[in-house]
Rosetta silent file (secondary structure, phi, psi, omega in degrees, C-alpha in Angstrom):
SEQUENCE: MCNKERCIDSKMISNSIVLMAIILSALYYYNNAAEIEQEVTEVIFSSLNDGNNSLAEQGYRK
SCORE:     score description
SCORE:     0.000 S_00000001
   1 L     0.000  135.955  178.800   35.206   -1.624  -11.623 S_00000001
   2 L   -94.804  152.430  178.274   33.607    0.017  -14.605 S_00000001
   3 L   -75.291  169.108 -172.253   34.867    3.180  -16.136 S_00000001
   4 H   -61.143  -40.156 -177.277   32.889    6.387  -15.802 S_00000001
   5 H   -65.629  -41.165  178.964   31.430    6.259  -19.312 S_00000001
   6 H   -66.782  -40.583  179.201   30.080    2.714  -18.895 S_00000001
   7 H   -62.827  -41.752  179.530   28.529    3.511  -15.523 S_00000001
   8 H   -64.705  -42.458  179.175   26.782    6.551  -16.969 S_00000001
   9 H   -62.797  -44.019 -179.044   25.468    4.500  -19.901 S_00000001
  10 H   -67.515  -36.506  176.647   24.143    1.741  -17.659 S_00000001
  11 H   -66.673  -39.300  179.875   22.490    4.274  -15.354 S_00000001
  12 H   -66.622  -39.460  178.073   20.915    6.018  -18.334 S_00000001
  13 H   -65.158  -45.260 -179.798   19.595    2.715  -19.680 S_00000001
  14 H   -66.116  -38.731  176.202   18.134    1.715  -16.323 S_00000001
  15 H   -64.439  -37.951  178.249   16.567    5.164  -15.879 S_00000001
  16 H   -65.263  -39.605  178.510   15.088    4.921  -19.377 S_00000001
  17 H   -64.862  -43.141  178.203   13.568    1.525  -18.574 S_00000001
  18 H   -63.534  -42.760  178.985   12.021    2.876  -15.367 S_00000001
  19 H   -61.775  -42.992  178.351   10.687    5.911  -17.231 S_00000001
  20 H   -63.656  -39.457  178.310    9.115    3.705  -19.904 S_00000001
  21 H   -63.755  -41.029  178.507    7.494    1.540  -17.228 S_00000001
  22 H   -65.402  -43.214  179.579    6.025    4.624  -15.554 S_00000001
  23 H   -63.686  -44.451  179.235    4.727    5.968  -18.869 S_00000001
  24 H   -64.310  -38.765  176.966    3.170    2.621  -19.799 S_00000001
  25 H   -63.844  -41.575  178.589    1.565    2.355  -16.356 S_00000001
  26 H   -64.588  -41.778  177.747    0.138    5.859  -16.709 S_00000001
  27 H   -64.096  -42.605  178.285   -1.252    5.058  -20.163 S_00000001
  28 H   -61.647  -44.461  178.978   -2.795    1.824  -18.904 S_00000001
  29 H   -63.700  -43.741 -178.878   -4.391    3.656  -15.986 S_00000001
  30 H   -61.587  -41.461 -178.804   -5.651    6.453  -18.245 S_00000001
  31 H   -72.800  -28.572 -174.883   -7.223    3.974  -20.673 S_00000001
  32 L  -119.198   24.795 -174.783   -8.805    1.838  -17.948 S_00000001
  33 H   -61.060  -40.196 -178.113   -9.485    4.401  -15.217 S_00000001
  34 H   -64.928  -44.510  179.373  -13.245    3.824  -15.152 S_00000001
  35 H   -65.773  -42.001  179.462  -12.882    0.048  -14.781 S_00000001
  36 H   -63.176  -43.506  179.347  -10.166    0.405  -12.142 S_00000001
  37 H   -62.689  -41.348  179.163  -12.290    2.891  -10.193 S_00000001
  38 H   -62.910  -44.618 -179.575  -15.306    0.556  -10.363 S_00000001
  39 H   -65.400  -42.001  178.918  -13.291   -2.423   -9.101 S_00000001
  40 H   -63.467  -42.203  178.666  -11.732   -0.424   -6.265 S_00000001
  41 H   -62.022  -43.059  179.006  -15.167    0.874   -5.257 S_00000001
  42 H   -62.460  -42.316 -179.610  -16.593   -2.663   -5.250 S_00000001
  43 H   -64.970  -42.812 -179.420  -13.738   -3.948   -3.097 S_00000001
  44 H   -65.505  -46.560  179.755  -14.099   -1.098   -0.597 S_00000001
  45 H   -63.953  -38.847  177.977  -17.885   -1.460   -0.330 S_00000001
  46 H   -63.316  -42.690  179.083  -17.576   -5.225    0.016 S_00000001
  47 H   -64.377  -43.335  177.921  -15.013   -4.810    2.777 S_00000001
  48 H   -64.268  -39.258  178.640  -17.187   -2.266    4.590 S_00000001
  49 H   -64.679  -43.151  177.423  -20.208   -4.527    4.238 S_00000001
  50 H   -62.059  -42.593  178.125  -18.276   -7.494    5.657 S_00000001
  51 H   -64.125  -40.965  178.702  -17.088   -5.373    8.571 S_00000001
  52 H   -64.022  -43.582  178.253  -20.614   -4.123    9.211 S_00000001
  53 H   -63.829  -39.189  179.157  -21.991   -7.678    9.148 S_00000001
  54 H   -64.311  -43.481  178.054  -19.261   -8.829   11.508 S_00000001
  55 H   -65.628  -37.789  179.280  -20.044   -6.035   13.964 S_00000001
  56 H   -65.688  -40.133  178.321  -23.764   -6.778   13.710 S_00000001
  57 H   -65.805  -39.107  178.836  -23.164  -10.463   14.474 S_00000001
  58 H   -65.743  -39.236  178.368  -21.014   -9.578   17.479 S_00000001
  59 H   -69.155  -34.018 -179.545  -23.714   -7.243   18.772 S_00000001
  60 H   -70.600  -34.643 -178.492  -26.409   -9.868   18.207 S_00000001
  61 H   -70.850  -25.938 -176.874  -24.471  -12.513   20.158 S_00000001
  62 L   -75.616    0.000    0.000  -24.204  -10.315   23.257 S_00000001
């Protein structure tokens, strides 16, 4: 069992690490938002196009 002071220190360190990870993720997103948005848009349109083609093939086979 750890004493109260050690537990508080370890919790503060782990919270600080999580906070730094969130800040770094936010900075990365802010710096690369345009590229990330473009890639997400391409993936969504590609998925919709594949679904549309699949539905068209199913309709053509009937």
